[in-house]
Amino acid sequence: MSRLDSHDEFFIGYLGVPPQLKRFLLGLIPVLVLGALAFAFILPPLHFDHFNLGKRTKVPEFEGLLVGEPSPHLLVPRTGGVGTVSDFSLYLLSGTGKTSPKPKVLEHVDKWVKLKGTPFHRNHLTVIATKSAEPIDRPTSRPTQPAEGSSLGEFSLKGEIVDGKCYPGVMKPGRTKTHRSCAIRCIAGGVPPVFVVHNSAGDKLYFLLSDLDGKAVNDKVLDRVADPVQITGEVVQYADAFVLKADPATYQLL
């Protein structure tokens, strides 16, 4: 039988912490705290293509025209000379969770509103996690009505359907169950689905999805989310964004 080493220590819950274990914990806990702080400062900037690194700031306010289709979005007038660029910036809208904006927000569709929410963006895609909205008077010194969408023709595009909230936030796209389940939950809850396409130069292009009548397709694309997909349909330029109009039944898995 082996002899018990007198230097061995064993923690017993109703007794004091053994000296060796106490010294070890006193050294380990500060290292863990410093490590967590280091990760908090080092890792967020590595997500170089998205906004809002988790910092707590005052909730921003936006003034614009609230539109409901094909997915809730806010058209915000651009300031200064815009040249040939659209007079409006289009910001997708979601709720604060994996949902669409609250009914109290959507009851102001087709009105000018002051909207409060937290913006996230990745490249040229911006979404606002909407907290509230209240109607305001239509501005007189800025453009108040966006131009009708301009058809660019029919295209056959290959890409991936992602959700418009977690994708521009912290979710890195990939063909994994975690990414897919996250995106499906968001889209099923009313978050706008977005089609991500890479052009020949490697740039990312983002398309809002609608059916042939310009309506939302959330519940019709859940079995196509986060997989390589080919969609053939009409591309419409709307404000500074693109809408891809197609029958969801024609989406093809690759």
PDB file of C-alpha atoms in Angstrom:
ATOM      1  CA  MET A   1       0.000   0.000   0.000  1.00  0.00           C
ATOM      2  CA  SER A   2       1.375   3.427  -0.948  1.00  0.00           C
ATOM      3  CA  ARG A   3       2.077   5.806   1.859  1.00  0.00           C
ATOM      4  CA  LEU A   4       0.169   9.094   2.094  1.00  0.00           C
ATOM      5  CA  ASP A   5       2.400  12.039   1.222  1.00  0.00           C
ATOM      6  CA  SER A   6       2.222  14.543   4.043  1.00  0.00           C
ATOM      7  CA  HIS A   7       2.476  17.345   1.458  1.00  0.00           C
ATOM      8  CA  ASP A   8      -0.642  16.215  -0.423  1.00  0.00           C
ATOM      9  CA  GLU A   9      -3.592  18.554   0.009  1.00  0.00           C
ATOM     10  CA  PHE A  10      -7.239  17.720  -0.462  1.00  0.00           C
ATOM     11  CA  PHE A  11     -10.003  20.315  -0.609  1.00  0.00           C
ATOM     12  CA  ILE A  12     -12.964  19.694   1.684  1.00  0.00           C
ATOM     13  CA  GLY A  13     -15.891  22.050   1.289  1.00  0.00           C
ATOM     14  CA  TYR A  14     -16.580  22.591   4.977  1.00  0.00           C
ATOM     15  CA  LEU A  15     -12.907  23.256   5.826  1.00  0.00           C
ATOM     16  CA  GLY A  16     -10.627  26.088   4.859  1.00  0.00           C
ATOM     17  CA  VAL A  17      -8.819  26.164   1.517  1.00  0.00           C
ATOM     18  CA  PRO A  18      -5.437  24.380   1.726  1.00  0.00           C
ATOM     19  CA  PRO A  19      -2.438  26.767   1.571  1.00  0.00           C
ATOM     20  CA  GLN A  20      -1.011  25.429  -1.703  1.00  0.00           C
ATOM     21  CA  LEU A  21      -4.380  25.576  -3.460  1.00  0.00           C
ATOM     22  CA  LYS A  22      -4.976  29.080  -2.117  1.00  0.00           C
ATOM     23  CA  ARG A  23      -1.636  30.296  -3.497  1.00  0.00           C
ATOM     24  CA  PHE A  24      -2.425  28.693  -6.853  1.00  0.00           C
ATOM     25  CA  LEU A  25      -5.854  30.336  -7.059  1.00  0.00           C
ATOM     26  CA  LEU A  26      -4.522  33.733  -5.985  1.00  0.00           C
ATOM     27  CA  GLY A  27      -2.137  33.556  -8.924  1.00  0.00           C
ATOM     28  CA  LEU A  28      -4.607  32.085 -11.421  1.00  0.00           C
ATOM     29  CA  ILE A  29      -7.563  34.425 -10.848  1.00  0.00           C
ATOM     30  CA  PRO A  30      -5.684  37.650 -11.771  1.00  0.00           C
ATOM     31  CA  VAL A  31      -4.342  35.928 -14.892  1.00  0.00           C
ATOM     32  CA  LEU A  32      -7.874  34.944 -15.936  1.00  0.00           C
ATOM     33  CA  VAL A  33      -9.183  38.474 -15.320  1.00  0.00           C
ATOM     34  CA  LEU A  34      -6.341  40.072 -17.282  1.00  0.00           C
ATOM     35  CA  GLY A  35      -6.796  37.521 -20.060  1.00  0.00           C
ATOM     36  CA  ALA A  36     -10.508  38.288 -20.332  1.00  0.00           C
ATOM     37  CA  LEU A  37      -9.800  42.026 -20.480  1.00  0.00           C
ATOM     38  CA  ALA A  38      -7.128  41.471 -23.121  1.00  0.00           C
ATOM     39  CA  PHE A  39      -9.525  39.452 -25.275  1.00  0.00           C
ATOM     40  CA  ALA A  40     -12.198  42.132 -24.838  1.00  0.00           C
ATOM     41  CA  PHE A  41      -9.870  44.758 -26.298  1.00  0.00           C
ATOM     42  CA  ILE A  42      -7.970  42.655 -28.847  1.00  0.00           C
ATOM     43  CA  LEU A  43     -10.634  40.469 -30.464  1.00  0.00           C
ATOM     44  CA  PRO A  44     -13.390  42.983 -31.422  1.00  0.00           C
ATOM     45  CA  PRO A  45     -11.189  44.988 -33.831  1.00  0.00           C
ATOM     46  CA  LEU A  46     -10.360  41.745 -35.642  1.00  0.00           C
ATOM     47  CA  HIS A  47     -13.967  41.730 -36.884  1.00  0.00           C
ATOM     48  CA  PHE A  48     -12.840  44.458 -39.224  1.00  0.00           C
ATOM     49  CA  ASP A  49     -15.878  44.465 -41.475  1.00  0.00           C
ATOM     50  CA  HIS A  50     -18.658  45.089 -38.993  1.00  0.00           C
ATOM     51  CA  PHE A  51     -19.746  47.945 -36.792  1.00  0.00           C
ATOM     52  CA  ASN A  52     -20.607  48.060 -33.100  1.00  0.00           C
ATOM     53  CA  LEU A  53     -17.901  46.269 -31.155  1.00  0.00           C
ATOM     54  CA  GLY A  54     -20.014  45.775 -28.068  1.00  0.00           C
ATOM     55  CA  LYS A  55     -19.381  49.214 -26.592  1.00  0.00           C
ATOM     56  CA  ARG A  56     -22.202  50.707 -24.554  1.00  0.00           C
ATOM     57  CA  THR A  57     -23.125  54.074 -25.994  1.00  0.00           C
ATOM     58  CA  LYS A  58     -26.223  56.203 -26.186  1.00  0.00           C
ATOM     59  CA  VAL A  59     -28.808  54.664 -28.512  1.00  0.00           C
ATOM     60  CA  PRO A  60     -28.627  56.590 -31.824  1.00  0.00           C
ATOM     61  CA  GLU A  61     -31.632  58.211 -33.470  1.00  0.00           C
ATOM     62  CA  PHE A  62     -32.450  58.162 -37.184  1.00  0.00           C
ATOM     63  CA  GLU A  63     -35.026  60.150 -39.124  1.00  0.00           C
ATOM     64  CA  GLY A  64     -36.443  58.708 -42.308  1.00  0.00           C
ATOM     65  CA  LEU A  65     -39.316  57.099 -44.167  1.00  0.00           C
ATOM     66  CA  LEU A  66     -40.411  53.764 -42.671  1.00  0.00           C
ATOM     67  CA  VAL A  67     -41.189  51.180 -45.364  1.00  0.00           C
ATOM     68  CA  GLY A  68     -42.655  47.731 -44.794  1.00  0.00           C
ATOM     69  CA  GLU A  69     -41.932  45.716 -47.958  1.00  0.00           C
ATOM     70  CA  PRO A  70     -40.324  43.504 -48.984  1.00  0.00           C
ATOM     71  CA  SER A  71     -38.799  43.658 -45.500  1.00  0.00           C
ATOM     72  CA  PRO A  72     -39.004  46.461 -42.923  1.00  0.00           C
ATOM     73  CA  HIS A  73     -36.458  49.173 -43.685  1.00  0.00           C
ATOM     74  CA  LEU A  74     -35.790  52.850 -43.131  1.00  0.00           C
ATOM     75  CA  LEU A  75     -34.962  55.253 -45.954  1.00  0.00           C
ATOM     76  CA  VAL A  76     -32.750  58.015 -44.579  1.00  0.00           C
ATOM     77  CA  PRO A  77     -32.053  61.114 -46.730  1.00  0.00           C
ATOM     78  CA  ARG A  78     -28.399  61.707 -47.464  1.00  0.00           C
ATOM     79  CA  THR A  79     -26.943  65.106 -46.749  1.00  0.00           C
ATOM     80  CA  GLY A  80     -24.790  67.205 -49.058  1.00  0.00           C
ATOM     81  CA  GLY A  81     -24.261  66.665 -52.764  1.00  0.00           C
ATOM     82  CA  VAL A  82     -24.851  63.046 -53.719  1.00  0.00           C
ATOM     83  CA  GLY A  83     -24.251  63.381 -57.459  1.00  0.00           C
ATOM     84  CA  THR A  84     -25.515  60.326 -59.305  1.00  0.00           C
ATOM     85  CA  VAL A  85     -25.845  58.330 -56.086  1.00  0.00           C
ATOM     86  CA  SER A  86     -29.282  57.788 -54.547  1.00  0.00           C
ATOM     87  CA  ASP A  87     -30.670  60.539 -52.326  1.00  0.00           C
ATOM     88  CA  PHE A  88     -31.467  57.896 -49.690  1.00  0.00           C
ATOM     89  CA  SER A  89     -29.588  55.304 -47.665  1.00  0.00           C
ATOM     90  CA  LEU A  90     -31.490  52.086 -46.965  1.00  0.00           C
ATOM     91  CA  TYR A  91     -31.162  50.554 -43.504  1.00  0.00           C
ATOM     92  CA  LEU A  92     -32.741  47.180 -42.785  1.00  0.00           C
ATOM     93  CA  LEU A  93     -34.727  46.920 -39.559  1.00  0.00           C
ATOM     94  CA  SER A  94     -34.972  44.126 -37.013  1.00  0.00           C
ATOM     95  CA  GLY A  95     -36.148  43.893 -33.442  1.00  0.00           C
ATOM     96  CA  THR A  96     -33.759  43.800 -30.504  1.00  0.00           C
ATOM     97  CA  GLY A  97     -33.893  39.998 -30.584  1.00  0.00           C
ATOM     98  CA  LYS A  98     -34.203  37.483 -33.414  1.00  0.00           C
ATOM     99  CA  THR A  99     -37.408  39.139 -34.584  1.00  0.00           C
ATOM    100  CA  SER A 100     -38.843  41.826 -36.797  1.00  0.00           C
ATOM    101  CA  PRO A 101     -39.454  45.264 -35.248  1.00  0.00           C
ATOM    102  CA  LYS A 102     -42.260  45.465 -32.698  1.00  0.00           C
ATOM    103  CA  PRO A 103     -45.847  46.044 -33.917  1.00  0.00           C
ATOM    104  CA  LYS A 104     -45.737  49.501 -32.284  1.00  0.00           C
ATOM    105  CA  VAL A 105     -42.938  50.370 -34.712  1.00  0.00           C
ATOM    106  CA  LEU A 106     -44.512  48.812 -37.802  1.00  0.00           C
ATOM    107  CA  GLU A 107     -47.803  50.648 -37.250  1.00  0.00           C
ATOM    108  CA  HIS A 108     -45.975  53.727 -38.575  1.00  0.00           C
ATOM    109  CA  VAL A 109     -45.160  52.162 -41.976  1.00  0.00           C
ATOM    110  CA  ASP A 110     -45.273  54.705 -44.835  1.00  0.00           C
ATOM    111  CA  LYS A 111     -44.732  57.553 -42.363  1.00  0.00           C
ATOM    112  CA  TRP A 112     -41.729  59.664 -41.516  1.00  0.00           C
ATOM    113  CA  VAL A 113     -40.403  58.621 -38.129  1.00  0.00           C
ATOM    114  CA  LYS A 114     -37.715  59.252 -35.572  1.00  0.00           C
ATOM    115  CA  LEU A 115     -36.364  55.783 -34.917  1.00  0.00           C
ATOM    116  CA  LYS A 116     -34.137  54.670 -32.050  1.00  0.00           C
ATOM    117  CA  GLY A 117     -31.962  51.604 -32.388  1.00  0.00           C
ATOM    118  CA  THR A 118     -28.486  50.141 -32.479  1.00  0.00           C
ATOM    119  CA  PRO A 119     -26.882  49.958 -35.951  1.00  0.00           C
ATOM    120  CA  PHE A 120     -24.630  47.177 -37.186  1.00  0.00           C
ATOM    121  CA  HIS A 121     -22.959  47.025 -40.539  1.00  0.00           C
ATOM    122  CA  ARG A 122     -20.762  44.778 -42.617  1.00  0.00           C
ATOM    123  CA  ASN A 123     -19.343  46.380 -45.751  1.00  0.00           C
ATOM    124  CA  HIS A 124     -22.357  48.045 -47.445  1.00  0.00           C
ATOM    125  CA  LEU A 125     -25.046  46.232 -45.463  1.00  0.00           C
ATOM    126  CA  THR A 126     -26.556  48.030 -42.462  1.00  0.00           C
ATOM    127  CA  VAL A 127     -29.254  46.852 -40.064  1.00  0.00           C
ATOM    128  CA  ILE A 128     -30.737  48.684 -37.085  1.00  0.00           C
ATOM    129  CA  ALA A 129     -31.874  46.715 -34.038  1.00  0.00           C
ATOM    130  CA  THR A 130     -34.953  48.859 -33.498  1.00  0.00           C
ATOM    131  CA  LYS A 131     -36.103  49.894 -30.037  1.00  0.00           C
ATOM    132  CA  SER A 132     -38.816  52.439 -30.832  1.00  0.00           C
ATOM    133  CA  ALA A 133     -40.201  54.796 -33.457  1.00  0.00           C
ATOM    134  CA  GLU A 134     -42.431  57.846 -33.311  1.00  0.00           C
ATOM    135  CA  PRO A 135     -43.986  59.766 -36.214  1.00  0.00           C
ATOM    136  CA  ILE A 136     -42.570  63.142 -37.200  1.00  0.00           C
ATOM    137  CA  ASP A 137     -43.490  65.796 -39.747  1.00  0.00           C
ATOM    138  CA  ARG A 138     -42.316  65.266 -43.295  1.00  0.00           C
ATOM    139  CA  PRO A 139     -39.133  67.328 -43.809  1.00  0.00           C
ATOM    140  CA  THR A 140     -39.284  70.269 -46.192  1.00  0.00           C
ATOM    141  CA  SER A 141     -35.593  70.872 -46.842  1.00  0.00           C
ATOM    142  CA  ARG A 142     -34.630  67.357 -47.946  1.00  0.00           C
ATOM    143  CA  PRO A 143     -35.881  64.816 -50.488  1.00  0.00           C
ATOM    144  CA  THR A 144     -38.986  63.195 -49.059  1.00  0.00           C
ATOM    145  CA  GLN A 145     -39.906  60.521 -51.578  1.00  0.00           C
ATOM    146  CA  PRO A 146     -37.459  57.972 -53.024  1.00  0.00           C
ATOM    147  CA  ALA A 147     -37.518  57.254 -56.716  1.00  0.00           C
ATOM    148  CA  GLU A 148     -39.266  54.122 -57.913  1.00  0.00           C
ATOM    149  CA  GLY A 149     -37.070  51.062 -58.173  1.00  0.00           C
ATOM    150  CA  SER A 150     -35.198  50.723 -61.457  1.00  0.00           C
ATOM    151  CA  SER A 151     -35.074  47.286 -63.091  1.00  0.00           C
ATOM    152  CA  LEU A 152     -31.577  46.197 -64.097  1.00  0.00           C
ATOM    153  CA  GLY A 153     -32.748  43.056 -65.883  1.00  0.00           C
ATOM    154  CA  GLU A 154     -32.819  39.347 -65.128  1.00  0.00           C
ATOM    155  CA  PHE A 155     -29.772  37.655 -63.630  1.00  0.00           C
ATOM    156  CA  SER A 156     -28.834  34.197 -62.407  1.00  0.00           C
ATOM    157  CA  LEU A 157     -26.781  34.608 -59.228  1.00  0.00           C
ATOM    158  CA  LYS A 158     -24.984  32.150 -56.962  1.00  0.00           C
ATOM    159  CA  GLY A 159     -24.540  32.892 -53.274  1.00  0.00           C
ATOM    160  CA  GLU A 160     -25.799  32.268 -49.763  1.00  0.00           C
ATOM    161  CA  ILE A 161     -28.949  33.331 -47.933  1.00  0.00           C
ATOM    162  CA  VAL A 162     -28.081  34.830 -44.534  1.00  0.00           C
ATOM    163  CA  ASP A 163     -30.063  36.743 -41.950  1.00  0.00           C
ATOM    164  CA  GLY A 164     -29.832  40.510 -41.996  1.00  0.00           C
ATOM    165  CA  LYS A 165     -29.015  40.888 -38.309  1.00  0.00           C
ATOM    166  CA  CYS A 166     -26.429  38.430 -37.016  1.00  0.00           C
ATOM    167  CA  TYR A 167     -24.530  38.441 -40.320  1.00  0.00           C
ATOM    168  CA  PRO A 168     -23.651  42.167 -40.154  1.00  0.00           C
ATOM    169  CA  GLY A 169     -23.094  41.771 -36.414  1.00  0.00           C
ATOM    170  CA  VAL A 170     -20.779  39.044 -35.170  1.00  0.00           C
ATOM    171  CA  MET A 171     -21.794  35.900 -37.051  1.00  0.00           C
ATOM    172  CA  LYS A 172     -19.138  34.777 -39.509  1.00  0.00           C
ATOM    173  CA  PRO A 173     -20.777  32.993 -42.440  1.00  0.00           C
ATOM    174  CA  GLY A 174     -19.944  29.341 -42.923  1.00  0.00           C
ATOM    175  CA  ARG A 175     -21.529  26.024 -43.765  1.00  0.00           C
ATOM    176  CA  THR A 176     -21.972  24.868 -40.204  1.00  0.00           C
ATOM    177  CA  LYS A 177     -24.948  23.878 -38.094  1.00  0.00           C
ATOM    178  CA  THR A 178     -24.380  26.776 -35.686  1.00  0.00           C
ATOM    179  CA  HIS A 179     -24.425  29.391 -38.435  1.00  0.00           C
ATOM    180  CA  ARG A 180     -27.413  27.787 -40.154  1.00  0.00           C
ATOM    181  CA  SER A 181     -29.523  27.408 -37.017  1.00  0.00           C
ATOM    182  CA  CYS A 182     -28.793  31.010 -35.981  1.00  0.00           C
ATOM    183  CA  ALA A 183     -29.782  32.363 -39.390  1.00  0.00           C
ATOM    184  CA  ILE A 184     -32.917  30.202 -39.600  1.00  0.00           C
ATOM    185  CA  ARG A 185     -34.122  31.382 -36.190  1.00  0.00           C
ATOM    186  CA  CYS A 186     -33.604  35.023 -37.160  1.00  0.00           C
ATOM    187  CA  ILE A 187     -35.337  34.724 -40.530  1.00  0.00           C
ATOM    188  CA  ALA A 188     -38.208  32.692 -39.055  1.00  0.00           C
ATOM    189  CA  GLY A 189     -38.650  35.450 -36.462  1.00  0.00           C
ATOM    190  CA  GLY A 190     -38.967  38.167 -39.096  1.00  0.00           C
ATOM    191  CA  VAL A 191     -35.388  39.389 -39.606  1.00  0.00           C
ATOM    192  CA  PRO A 192     -34.874  40.297 -43.297  1.00  0.00           C
ATOM    193  CA  PRO A 193     -33.166  37.549 -45.337  1.00  0.00           C
ATOM    194  CA  VAL A 194     -30.238  38.774 -47.417  1.00  0.00           C
ATOM    195  CA  PHE A 195     -28.588  37.094 -50.407  1.00  0.00           C
ATOM    196  CA  VAL A 196     -24.782  37.440 -50.391  1.00  0.00           C
ATOM    197  CA  VAL A 197     -23.002  37.141 -53.747  1.00  0.00           C
ATOM    198  CA  HIS A 198     -19.300  37.423 -54.629  1.00  0.00           C
ATOM    199  CA  ASN A 199     -18.530  39.026 -57.982  1.00  0.00           C
ATOM    200  CA  SER A 200     -15.551  38.203 -60.205  1.00  0.00           C
ATOM    201  CA  ALA A 201     -13.378  40.695 -58.308  1.00  0.00           C
ATOM    202  CA  GLY A 202     -14.170  39.050 -54.974  1.00  0.00           C
ATOM    203  CA  ASP A 203     -16.374  41.917 -53.786  1.00  0.00           C
ATOM    204  CA  LYS A 204     -19.510  41.123 -51.795  1.00  0.00           C
ATOM    205  CA  LEU A 205     -22.875  42.189 -53.164  1.00  0.00           C
ATOM    206  CA  TYR A 206     -26.010  42.167 -51.023  1.00  0.00           C
ATOM    207  CA  PHE A 207     -29.552  41.637 -52.282  1.00  0.00           C
ATOM    208  CA  LEU A 208     -32.833  41.933 -50.411  1.00  0.00           C
ATOM    209  CA  LEU A 209     -35.090  39.037 -51.343  1.00  0.00           C
ATOM    210  CA  SER A 210     -38.716  39.313 -52.425  1.00  0.00           C
ATOM    211  CA  ASP A 211     -41.206  37.169 -54.288  1.00  0.00           C
ATOM    212  CA  LEU A 212     -42.558  38.157 -57.690  1.00  0.00           C
ATOM    213  CA  ASP A 213     -45.104  40.468 -56.023  1.00  0.00           C
ATOM    214  CA  GLY A 214     -42.500  42.301 -53.948  1.00  0.00           C
ATOM    215  CA  LYS A 215     -43.512  40.557 -50.709  1.00  0.00           C
ATOM    216  CA  ALA A 216     -41.348  39.024 -47.986  1.00  0.00           C
ATOM    217  CA  VAL A 217     -40.099  35.448 -48.461  1.00  0.00           C
ATOM    218  CA  ASN A 218     -38.999  34.626 -44.900  1.00  0.00           C
ATOM    219  CA  ASP A 219     -41.127  31.518 -44.349  1.00  0.00           C
ATOM    220  CA  LYS A 220     -40.440  30.235 -47.877  1.00  0.00           C
ATOM    221  CA  VAL A 221     -36.631  30.127 -47.760  1.00  0.00           C
ATOM    222  CA  LEU A 222     -35.895  28.456 -44.417  1.00  0.00           C
ATOM    223  CA  ASP A 223     -34.791  25.225 -46.115  1.00  0.00           C
ATOM    224  CA  ARG A 224     -32.341  27.167 -48.301  1.00  0.00           C
ATOM    225  CA  VAL A 225     -30.598  29.217 -45.613  1.00  0.00           C
ATOM    226  CA  ALA A 226     -26.791  29.078 -45.193  1.00  0.00           C
ATOM    227  CA  ASP A 227     -26.280  26.755 -48.161  1.00  0.00           C
ATOM    228  CA  PRO A 228     -24.931  27.515 -51.646  1.00  0.00           C
ATOM    229  CA  VAL A 229     -27.946  28.597 -53.702  1.00  0.00           C
ATOM    230  CA  GLN A 230     -28.595  29.793 -57.236  1.00  0.00           C
ATOM    231  CA  ILE A 231     -31.413  32.305 -57.720  1.00  0.00           C
ATOM    232  CA  THR A 232     -32.651  33.535 -61.084  1.00  0.00           C
ATOM    233  CA  GLY A 233     -34.792  36.638 -61.056  1.00  0.00           C
ATOM    234  CA  GLU A 234     -35.174  40.347 -61.709  1.00  0.00           C
ATOM    235  CA  VAL A 235     -32.697  42.678 -60.015  1.00  0.00           C
ATOM    236  CA  VAL A 236     -34.174  46.038 -59.029  1.00  0.00           C
ATOM    237  CA  GLN A 237     -32.064  48.949 -57.809  1.00  0.00           C
ATOM    238  CA  TYR A 238     -33.891  50.654 -54.961  1.00  0.00           C
ATOM    239  CA  ALA A 239     -32.317  53.625 -53.151  1.00  0.00           C
ATOM    240  CA  ASP A 240     -28.720  52.496 -52.567  1.00  0.00           C
ATOM    241  CA  ALA A 241     -29.646  48.798 -52.377  1.00  0.00           C
ATOM    242  CA  PHE A 242     -30.637  45.941 -54.672  1.00  0.00           C
ATOM    243  CA  VAL A 243     -33.728  43.740 -54.523  1.00  0.00           C
ATOM    244  CA  LEU A 244     -33.766  40.297 -56.146  1.00  0.00           C
ATOM    245  CA  LYS A 245     -37.326  39.371 -57.152  1.00  0.00           C
ATOM    246  CA  ALA A 246     -37.900  35.674 -57.776  1.00  0.00           C
ATOM    247  CA  ASP A 247     -40.250  32.834 -56.923  1.00  0.00           C
ATOM    248  CA  PRO A 248     -38.708  31.075 -53.874  1.00  0.00           C
ATOM    249  CA  ALA A 249     -39.842  27.740 -55.336  1.00  0.00           C
ATOM    250  CA  THR A 250     -37.255  28.225 -58.103  1.00  0.00           C
ATOM    251  CA  TYR A 251     -34.280  28.657 -55.747  1.00  0.00           C
ATOM    252  CA  GLN A 252     -31.791  25.870 -56.523  1.00  0.00           C
ATOM    253  CA  LEU A 253     -29.431  24.280 -54.019  1.00  0.00           C
ATOM    254  CA  LEU A 254     -25.937  23.814 -55.449  1.00  0.00           C
TER     255      LEU A 254
END
